[in-house]
Coordinates of C-alpha atoms and ligand atoms in Angstrom, one line a residue:
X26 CA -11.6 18.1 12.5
X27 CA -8.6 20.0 13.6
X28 CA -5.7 20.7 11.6
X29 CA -3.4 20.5 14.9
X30 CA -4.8 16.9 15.6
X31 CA -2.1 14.7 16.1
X32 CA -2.2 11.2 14.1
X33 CA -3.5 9.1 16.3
X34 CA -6.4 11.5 16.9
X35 CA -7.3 11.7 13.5
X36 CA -6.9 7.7 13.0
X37 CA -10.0 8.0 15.6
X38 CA -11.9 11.1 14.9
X39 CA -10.8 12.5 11.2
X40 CA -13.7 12.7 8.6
X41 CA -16.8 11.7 10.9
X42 CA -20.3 12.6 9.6
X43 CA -23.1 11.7 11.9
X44 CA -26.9 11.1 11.1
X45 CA -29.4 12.9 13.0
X46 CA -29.2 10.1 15.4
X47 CA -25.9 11.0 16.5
X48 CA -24.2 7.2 16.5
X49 CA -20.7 7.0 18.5
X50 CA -19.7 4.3 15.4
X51 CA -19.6 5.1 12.1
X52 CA -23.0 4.3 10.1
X53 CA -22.7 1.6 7.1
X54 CA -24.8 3.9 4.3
X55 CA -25.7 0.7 2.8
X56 CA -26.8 2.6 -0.2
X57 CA -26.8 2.5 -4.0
X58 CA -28.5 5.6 -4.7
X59 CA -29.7 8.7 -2.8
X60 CA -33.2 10.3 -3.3
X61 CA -33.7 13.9 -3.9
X62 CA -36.8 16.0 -2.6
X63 CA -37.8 17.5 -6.0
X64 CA -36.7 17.2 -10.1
X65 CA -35.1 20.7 -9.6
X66 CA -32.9 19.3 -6.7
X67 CA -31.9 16.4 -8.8
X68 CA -31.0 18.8 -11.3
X69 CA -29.0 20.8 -9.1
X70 CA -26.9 18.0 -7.8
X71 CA -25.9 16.2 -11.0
X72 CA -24.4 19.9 -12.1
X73 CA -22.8 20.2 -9.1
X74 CA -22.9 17.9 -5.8
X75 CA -22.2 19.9 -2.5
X76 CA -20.2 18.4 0.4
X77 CA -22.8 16.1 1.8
X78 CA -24.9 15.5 -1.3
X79 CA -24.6 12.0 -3.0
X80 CA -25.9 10.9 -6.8
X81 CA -24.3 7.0 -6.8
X82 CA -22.3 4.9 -4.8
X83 CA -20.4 4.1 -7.7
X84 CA -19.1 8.5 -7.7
X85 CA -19.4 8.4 -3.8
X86 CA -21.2 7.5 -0.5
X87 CA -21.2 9.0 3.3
X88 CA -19.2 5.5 4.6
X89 CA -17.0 5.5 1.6
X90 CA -16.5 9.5 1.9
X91 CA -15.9 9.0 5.6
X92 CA -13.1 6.4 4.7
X93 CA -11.5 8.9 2.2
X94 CA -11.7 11.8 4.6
X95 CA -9.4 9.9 7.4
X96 CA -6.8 8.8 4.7
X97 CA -6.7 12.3 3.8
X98 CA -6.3 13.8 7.0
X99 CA -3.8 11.2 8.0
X100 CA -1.5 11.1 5.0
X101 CA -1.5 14.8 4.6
X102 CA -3.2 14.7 1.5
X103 CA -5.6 17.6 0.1
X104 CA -8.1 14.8 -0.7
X105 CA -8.4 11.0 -1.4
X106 CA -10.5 8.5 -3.3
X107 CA -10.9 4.8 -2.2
X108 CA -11.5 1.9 -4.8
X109 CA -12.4 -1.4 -4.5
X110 CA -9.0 -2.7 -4.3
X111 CA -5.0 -1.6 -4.2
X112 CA -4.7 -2.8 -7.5
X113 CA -7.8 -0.6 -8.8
X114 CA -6.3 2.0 -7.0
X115 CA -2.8 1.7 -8.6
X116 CA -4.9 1.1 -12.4
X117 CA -6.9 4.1 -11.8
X118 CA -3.8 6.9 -10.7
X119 CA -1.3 5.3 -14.0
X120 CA -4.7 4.5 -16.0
X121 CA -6.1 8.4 -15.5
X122 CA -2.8 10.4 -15.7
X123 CA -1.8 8.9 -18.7
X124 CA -2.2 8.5 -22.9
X125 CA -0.7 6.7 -26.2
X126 CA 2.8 8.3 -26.1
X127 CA 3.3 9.2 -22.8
X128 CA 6.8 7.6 -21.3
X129 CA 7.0 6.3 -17.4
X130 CA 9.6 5.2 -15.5
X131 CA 9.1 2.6 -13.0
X132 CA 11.6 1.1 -10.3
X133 CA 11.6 -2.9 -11.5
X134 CA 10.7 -4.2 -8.3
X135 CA 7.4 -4.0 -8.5
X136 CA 4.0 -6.0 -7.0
X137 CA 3.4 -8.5 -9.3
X138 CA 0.0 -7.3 -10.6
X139 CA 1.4 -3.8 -10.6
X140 CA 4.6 -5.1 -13.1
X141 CA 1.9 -6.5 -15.1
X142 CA 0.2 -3.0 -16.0
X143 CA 3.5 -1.6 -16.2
X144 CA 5.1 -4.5 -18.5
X145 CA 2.4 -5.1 -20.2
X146 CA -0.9 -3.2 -20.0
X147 CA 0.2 0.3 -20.3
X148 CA 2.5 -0.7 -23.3
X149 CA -0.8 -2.3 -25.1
X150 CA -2.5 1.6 -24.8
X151 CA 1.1 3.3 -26.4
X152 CA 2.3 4.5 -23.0
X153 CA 6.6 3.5 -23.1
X154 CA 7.2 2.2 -19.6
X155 CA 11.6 2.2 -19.0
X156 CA 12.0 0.3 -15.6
X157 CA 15.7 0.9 -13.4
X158 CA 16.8 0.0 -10.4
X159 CA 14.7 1.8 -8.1
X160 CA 17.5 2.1 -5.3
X161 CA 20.0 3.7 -8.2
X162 CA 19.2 7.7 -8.3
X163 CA 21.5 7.3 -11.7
X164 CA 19.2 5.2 -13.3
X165 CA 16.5 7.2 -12.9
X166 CA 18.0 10.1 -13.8
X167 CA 19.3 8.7 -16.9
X168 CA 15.7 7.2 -18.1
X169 CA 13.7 10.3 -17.6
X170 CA 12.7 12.2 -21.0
X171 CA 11.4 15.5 -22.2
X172 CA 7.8 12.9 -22.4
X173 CA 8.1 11.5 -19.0
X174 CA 4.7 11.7 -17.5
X175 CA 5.7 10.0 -14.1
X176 CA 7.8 7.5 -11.7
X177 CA 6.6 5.0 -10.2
X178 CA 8.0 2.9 -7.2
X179 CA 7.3 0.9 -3.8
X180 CA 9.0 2.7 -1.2
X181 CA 9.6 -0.8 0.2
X182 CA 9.9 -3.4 -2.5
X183 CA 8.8 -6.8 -1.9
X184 CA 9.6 -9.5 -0.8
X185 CA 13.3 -7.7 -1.0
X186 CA 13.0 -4.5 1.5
X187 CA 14.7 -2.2 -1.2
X188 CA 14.3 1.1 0.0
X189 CA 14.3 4.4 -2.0
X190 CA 15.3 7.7 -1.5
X191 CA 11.8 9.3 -2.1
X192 CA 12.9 12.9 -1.6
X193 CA 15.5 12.0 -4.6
X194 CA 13.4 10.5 -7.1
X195 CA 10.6 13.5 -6.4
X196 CA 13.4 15.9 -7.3
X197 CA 14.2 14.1 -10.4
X198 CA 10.7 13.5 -11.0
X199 CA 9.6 17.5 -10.4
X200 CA 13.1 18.4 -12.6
X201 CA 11.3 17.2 -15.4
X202 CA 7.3 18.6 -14.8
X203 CA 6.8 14.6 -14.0
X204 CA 4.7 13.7 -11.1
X205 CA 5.9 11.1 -8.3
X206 CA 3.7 8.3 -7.7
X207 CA 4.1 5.8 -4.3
X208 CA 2.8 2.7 -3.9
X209 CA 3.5 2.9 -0.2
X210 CA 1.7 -0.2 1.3
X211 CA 5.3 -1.6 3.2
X212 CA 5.7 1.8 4.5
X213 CA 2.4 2.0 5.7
X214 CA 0.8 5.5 6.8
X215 CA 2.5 5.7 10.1
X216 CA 6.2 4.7 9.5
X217 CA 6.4 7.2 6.2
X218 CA 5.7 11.1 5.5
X219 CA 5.6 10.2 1.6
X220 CA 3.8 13.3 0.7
X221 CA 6.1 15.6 3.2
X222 CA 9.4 13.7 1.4
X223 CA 8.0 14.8 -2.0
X224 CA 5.7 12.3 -3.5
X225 CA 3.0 13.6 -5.6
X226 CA 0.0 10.3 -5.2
X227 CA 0.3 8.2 -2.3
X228 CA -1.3 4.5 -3.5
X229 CA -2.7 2.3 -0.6
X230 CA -3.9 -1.6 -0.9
X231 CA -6.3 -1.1 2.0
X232 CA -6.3 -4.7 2.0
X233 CA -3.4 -4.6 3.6
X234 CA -2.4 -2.9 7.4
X235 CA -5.4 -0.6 7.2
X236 CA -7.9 -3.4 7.5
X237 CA -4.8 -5.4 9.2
X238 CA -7.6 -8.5 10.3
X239 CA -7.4 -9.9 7.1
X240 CA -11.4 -9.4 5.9
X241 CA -11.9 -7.1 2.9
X242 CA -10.1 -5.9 0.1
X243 CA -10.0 -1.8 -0.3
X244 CA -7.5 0.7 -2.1
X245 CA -6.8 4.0 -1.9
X246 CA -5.1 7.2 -3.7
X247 CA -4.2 10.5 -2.5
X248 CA -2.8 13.6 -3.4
X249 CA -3.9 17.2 -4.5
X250 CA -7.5 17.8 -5.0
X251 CA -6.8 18.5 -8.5
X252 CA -5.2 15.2 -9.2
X253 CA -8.0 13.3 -6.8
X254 CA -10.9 15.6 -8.7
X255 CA -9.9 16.7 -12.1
X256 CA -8.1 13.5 -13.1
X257 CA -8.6 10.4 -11.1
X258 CA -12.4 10.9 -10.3
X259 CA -13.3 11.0 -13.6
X260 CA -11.7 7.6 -14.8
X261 CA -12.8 5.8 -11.9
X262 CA -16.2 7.0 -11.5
X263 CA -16.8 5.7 -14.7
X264 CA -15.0 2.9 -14.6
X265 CA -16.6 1.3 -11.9
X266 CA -13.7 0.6 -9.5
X267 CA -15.4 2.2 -6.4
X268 CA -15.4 0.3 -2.6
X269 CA -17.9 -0.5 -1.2
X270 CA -19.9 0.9 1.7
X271 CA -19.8 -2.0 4.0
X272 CA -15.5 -2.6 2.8
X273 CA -15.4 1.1 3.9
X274 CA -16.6 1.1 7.4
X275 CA -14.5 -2.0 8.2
X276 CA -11.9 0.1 6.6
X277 CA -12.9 2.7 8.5
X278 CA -12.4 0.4 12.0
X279 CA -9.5 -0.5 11.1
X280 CA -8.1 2.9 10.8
X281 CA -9.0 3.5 14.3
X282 CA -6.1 1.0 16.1
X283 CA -4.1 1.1 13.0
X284 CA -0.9 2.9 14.7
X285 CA -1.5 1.0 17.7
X286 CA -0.7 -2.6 15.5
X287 CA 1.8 -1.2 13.2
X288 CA 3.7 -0.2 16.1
X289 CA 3.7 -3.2 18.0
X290 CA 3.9 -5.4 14.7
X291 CA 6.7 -3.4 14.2
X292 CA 8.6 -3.7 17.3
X293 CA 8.3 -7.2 17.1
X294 CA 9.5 -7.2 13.4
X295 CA 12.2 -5.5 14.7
X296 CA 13.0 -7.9 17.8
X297 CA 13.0 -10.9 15.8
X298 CA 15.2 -9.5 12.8
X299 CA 17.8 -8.8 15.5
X300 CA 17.9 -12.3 17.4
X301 CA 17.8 -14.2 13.5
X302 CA 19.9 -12.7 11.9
X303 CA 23.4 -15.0 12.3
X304 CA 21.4 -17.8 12.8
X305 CA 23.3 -20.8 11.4
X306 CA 20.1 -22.3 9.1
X307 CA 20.4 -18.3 7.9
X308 CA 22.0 -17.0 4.4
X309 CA 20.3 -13.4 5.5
X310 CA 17.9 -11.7 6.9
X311 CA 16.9 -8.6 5.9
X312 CA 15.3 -6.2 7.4
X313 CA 15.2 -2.0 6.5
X314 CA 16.2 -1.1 10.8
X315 CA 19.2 -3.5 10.7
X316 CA 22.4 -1.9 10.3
X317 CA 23.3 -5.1 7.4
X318 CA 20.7 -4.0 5.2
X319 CA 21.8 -1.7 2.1
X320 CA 19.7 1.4 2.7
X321 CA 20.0 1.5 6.5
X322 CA 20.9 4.8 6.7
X323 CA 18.1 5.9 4.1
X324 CA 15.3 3.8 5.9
X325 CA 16.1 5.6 9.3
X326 CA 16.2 9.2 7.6
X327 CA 12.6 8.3 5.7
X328 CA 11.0 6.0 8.3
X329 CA 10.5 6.2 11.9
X330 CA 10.5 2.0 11.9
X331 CA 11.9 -0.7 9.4
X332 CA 7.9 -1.6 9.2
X333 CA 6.1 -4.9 10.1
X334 CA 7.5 -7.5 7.1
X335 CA 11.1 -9.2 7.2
X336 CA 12.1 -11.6 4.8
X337 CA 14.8 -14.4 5.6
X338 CA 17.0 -16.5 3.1
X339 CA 16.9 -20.2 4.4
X340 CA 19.9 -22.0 3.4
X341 CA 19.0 -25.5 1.1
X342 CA 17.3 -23.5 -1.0
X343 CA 13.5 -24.3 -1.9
X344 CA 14.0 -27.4 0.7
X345 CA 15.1 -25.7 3.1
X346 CA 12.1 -23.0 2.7
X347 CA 9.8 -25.9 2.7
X348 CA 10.8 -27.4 5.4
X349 CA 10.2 -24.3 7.1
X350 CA 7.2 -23.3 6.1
X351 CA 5.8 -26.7 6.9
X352 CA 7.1 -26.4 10.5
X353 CA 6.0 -23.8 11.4
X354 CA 3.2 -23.9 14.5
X355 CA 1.6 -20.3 14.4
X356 CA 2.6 -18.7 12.0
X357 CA 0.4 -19.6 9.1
X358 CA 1.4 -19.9 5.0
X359 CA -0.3 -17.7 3.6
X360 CA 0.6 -14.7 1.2
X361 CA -1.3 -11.4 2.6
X362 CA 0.8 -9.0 5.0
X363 CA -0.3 -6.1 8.0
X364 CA -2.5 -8.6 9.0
X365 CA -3.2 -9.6 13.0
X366 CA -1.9 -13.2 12.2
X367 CA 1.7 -13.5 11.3
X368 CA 1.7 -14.7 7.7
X369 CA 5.0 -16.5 5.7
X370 CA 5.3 -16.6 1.9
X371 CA 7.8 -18.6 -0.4
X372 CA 7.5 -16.1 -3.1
X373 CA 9.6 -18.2 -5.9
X374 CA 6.6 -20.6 -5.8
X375 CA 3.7 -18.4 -5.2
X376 CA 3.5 -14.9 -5.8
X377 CA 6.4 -15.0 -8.3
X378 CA 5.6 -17.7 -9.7
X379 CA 5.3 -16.2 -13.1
X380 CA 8.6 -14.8 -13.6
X381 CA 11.6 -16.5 -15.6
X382 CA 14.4 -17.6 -13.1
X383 CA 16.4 -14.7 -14.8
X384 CA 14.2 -12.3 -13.8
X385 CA 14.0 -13.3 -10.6
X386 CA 18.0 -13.4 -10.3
X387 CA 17.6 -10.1 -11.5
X388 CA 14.9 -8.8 -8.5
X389 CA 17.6 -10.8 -5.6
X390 CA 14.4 -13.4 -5.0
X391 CA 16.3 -16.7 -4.5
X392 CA 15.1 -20.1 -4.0
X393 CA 15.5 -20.1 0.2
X394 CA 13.6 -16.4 0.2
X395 CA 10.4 -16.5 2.4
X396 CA 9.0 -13.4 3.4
X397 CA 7.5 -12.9 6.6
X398 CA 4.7 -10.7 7.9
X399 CA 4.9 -9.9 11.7
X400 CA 1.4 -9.7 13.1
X401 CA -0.2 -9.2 16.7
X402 CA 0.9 -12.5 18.4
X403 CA 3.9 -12.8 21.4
X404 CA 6.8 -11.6 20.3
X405 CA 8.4 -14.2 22.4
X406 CA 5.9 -17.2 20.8
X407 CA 6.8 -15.9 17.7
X408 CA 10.9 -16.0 18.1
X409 CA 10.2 -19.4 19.5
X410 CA 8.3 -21.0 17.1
X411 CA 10.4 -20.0 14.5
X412 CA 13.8 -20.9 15.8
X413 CA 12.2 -24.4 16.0
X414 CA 10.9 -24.6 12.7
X415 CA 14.3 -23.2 11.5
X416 CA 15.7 -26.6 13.6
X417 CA 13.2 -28.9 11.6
X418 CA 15.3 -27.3 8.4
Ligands
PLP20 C1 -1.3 -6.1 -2.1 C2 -0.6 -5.0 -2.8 C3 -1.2 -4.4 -3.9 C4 -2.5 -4.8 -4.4 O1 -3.5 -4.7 -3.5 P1 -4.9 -5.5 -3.5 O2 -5.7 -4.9 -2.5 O3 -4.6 -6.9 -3.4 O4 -5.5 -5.3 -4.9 C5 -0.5 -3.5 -4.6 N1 0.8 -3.1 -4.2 C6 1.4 -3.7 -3.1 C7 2.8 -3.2 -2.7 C8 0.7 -4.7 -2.4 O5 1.3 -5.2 -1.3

């Protein structure tokens, strides 16, 4: 690979090994184990593995290596290690950096399953977790410690669209000898530099844009190769959170058009948070590219779109979200996002189901909130078949 290859090259090309047969696709190294030509060589490798030399799919395998290679080159990242989901990639970077006494800070709005090792799991091992307002750069300020280990925060937040000031928080963060870690799945790899803003680990559910057709779960971290090799590798090798050769190549696919459907998801996302928003069965749409949403100004310094997901506030409340959801012709309910369908999600009832109505007051999810993930359809059959169901309501 070339270190002058732009992304889209790399999204194709980055991190290719081929087999002496020279395949134009990617080989799936359905493998568990590797075999070595003599007791000496087997030796050898489990001291110390060279580039292309494999002891167990579980520490690494030519698909899965593949996989990592192309995240790295595109994110910028020294190197990269792919798990078997986002969530085991956001366990493994907290999980591995930290101890019993370490302190964290942690922006509130947070992925459900991420909130519950922040809220709950990390506190179980003795790691103090203060969570702020992740779009008030006072707040964080104010919670970090002399024993802060590390921030964490979506750059997105869902099903809200906060958006953060990344190159703030880092400076707080690297003020204080704390690294930055970004769970940047509604930023996705081409709308965000995280790294180049100042993040330290860069957290992706693969799951989500990066297979973007809706078929495997994957995850992701990068960052230095100390970080990747001296600290995350060694928790997650042994832990057994690794992906899976066959959810690597389709991973690995995926990659390959993956600016090509974030950018058109995103110009529709765009397109159809323009012609909603003031529509009269509306409270709000929100959106990170219109010029109503908070961080406006911040999302267009930090991203070169808003990104593919827009969430509306229905008026009637849950009703009024029901109704919606239930008239609605193409778009299907369900709650993944990045994928080729266009997905819709009443969060209050499904993926935030858990939390207190206070705490949901708290996070801005109300009762008419449904979040909407743009996929690969007509823009135009889109717009259309929601301003009907938006009629139904
Ligand atoms: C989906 C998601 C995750 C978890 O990813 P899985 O692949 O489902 O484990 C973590 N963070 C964010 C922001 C997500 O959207």
């Amino acid at each position: 690979m070339s270190e002058t290859w732009k992304p889209k090259t790399k999204l194709v090309h980055a991190g290719t090994r081929r087999s002496q047969y020279g395949e134009v696709s990617e080989a799936i190294f359905l493998t568990q184990g590797f075999v070595y030509d003599s007791a000496e060589i087997a030796e050898a490798r489990f001291i110390k593995s060279g580039e292309d030399e494999f002891i167990y799919a579980r520490y690494g395998n030519p698909t899965v290596r593949m996989f990592e290679e192309r995240m790295a080159a595109i994110e910028g990242a020294e190197d990269a290690f792919a798990t078997a989901s986002g969530m085991a990639a956001v366990n493994g970077a907290l999980f591995s950096a930290l101890k019993a006494g370490d302190h964290i800070v942690a922006a509130k709005a947070l992925f459900g399953s991420c909130l519950y090792i922040c809220e709950t799991l990390l506190p179980r091992f003795g790691v103090e977790v203060s969570f702020v307002d992740g779009t008030d750069l006072d707040q964080w300020q104010a919670a970090v410690r002399p024993d802060t280990k590390l921030l964490f925060l979506e750059a997105i937040s869902n099903p809200t669209l906060e958006v953060i000031d990344i190159a703030a928080v880092a400076q707080i963060a690297h003020a204080n000898d704390a690294l930055l870690m970004v769970d940047n799945v509604f930023a996705t790899p081409i709308f965000q530099r995280t790294l180049e803003l100042g993040a330290d680990v860069v957290i992706y559910s693969a799951t989500k844009h990066i297979d973007g057709q809706g078929r495997c779960l994957g995850g992701v971290v990068l960052g230095t190769r100390d970080f990747i090799q001296d600290t995350l590798v060694p928790f997650l090798k042994h832990t057994g959170g690794a992906l899976s050769p066959f959810n690597a190549w389709v991973m690995l696919k995926g990659l390959e058009t993956l600016d090509l459907r974030c950018q058109a998801q995103g110009t529709t996302a765009q397109m159809l948070a323009e012609r909603l928003e003031g529509h009269k069965s509306l409270d709000q749409v929100l959106f990170p590219f219109l010029a109503s949403h908070p961080q406006n100004q911040l999302a267009r310094q930090q991203m070169s779109a808003g990104g593919t997901v827009l969430s509306l506030v229905i008026s009637g409340g849950r009703e009024g979200a029901f109704r919606f959801l239930n008239g609605l012709k193409i778009v299907k309910i369900s709650n993944n996002l990045g994928d080729a369908k266009s997905l819709v999600t009443h969060p209050t009832t499904t993926t935030h189901q858990r939390l207190t109505p206070e705490q949901r007051d708290a996070l801005g999810i109300g009762d008419g909130l449904v979040r909407l993930s743009v996929g690969l359809e007509d823009g135009q059959d889109l717009l259309e078949d929601i301003l009907q169901a938006l009629e139904v309501g």
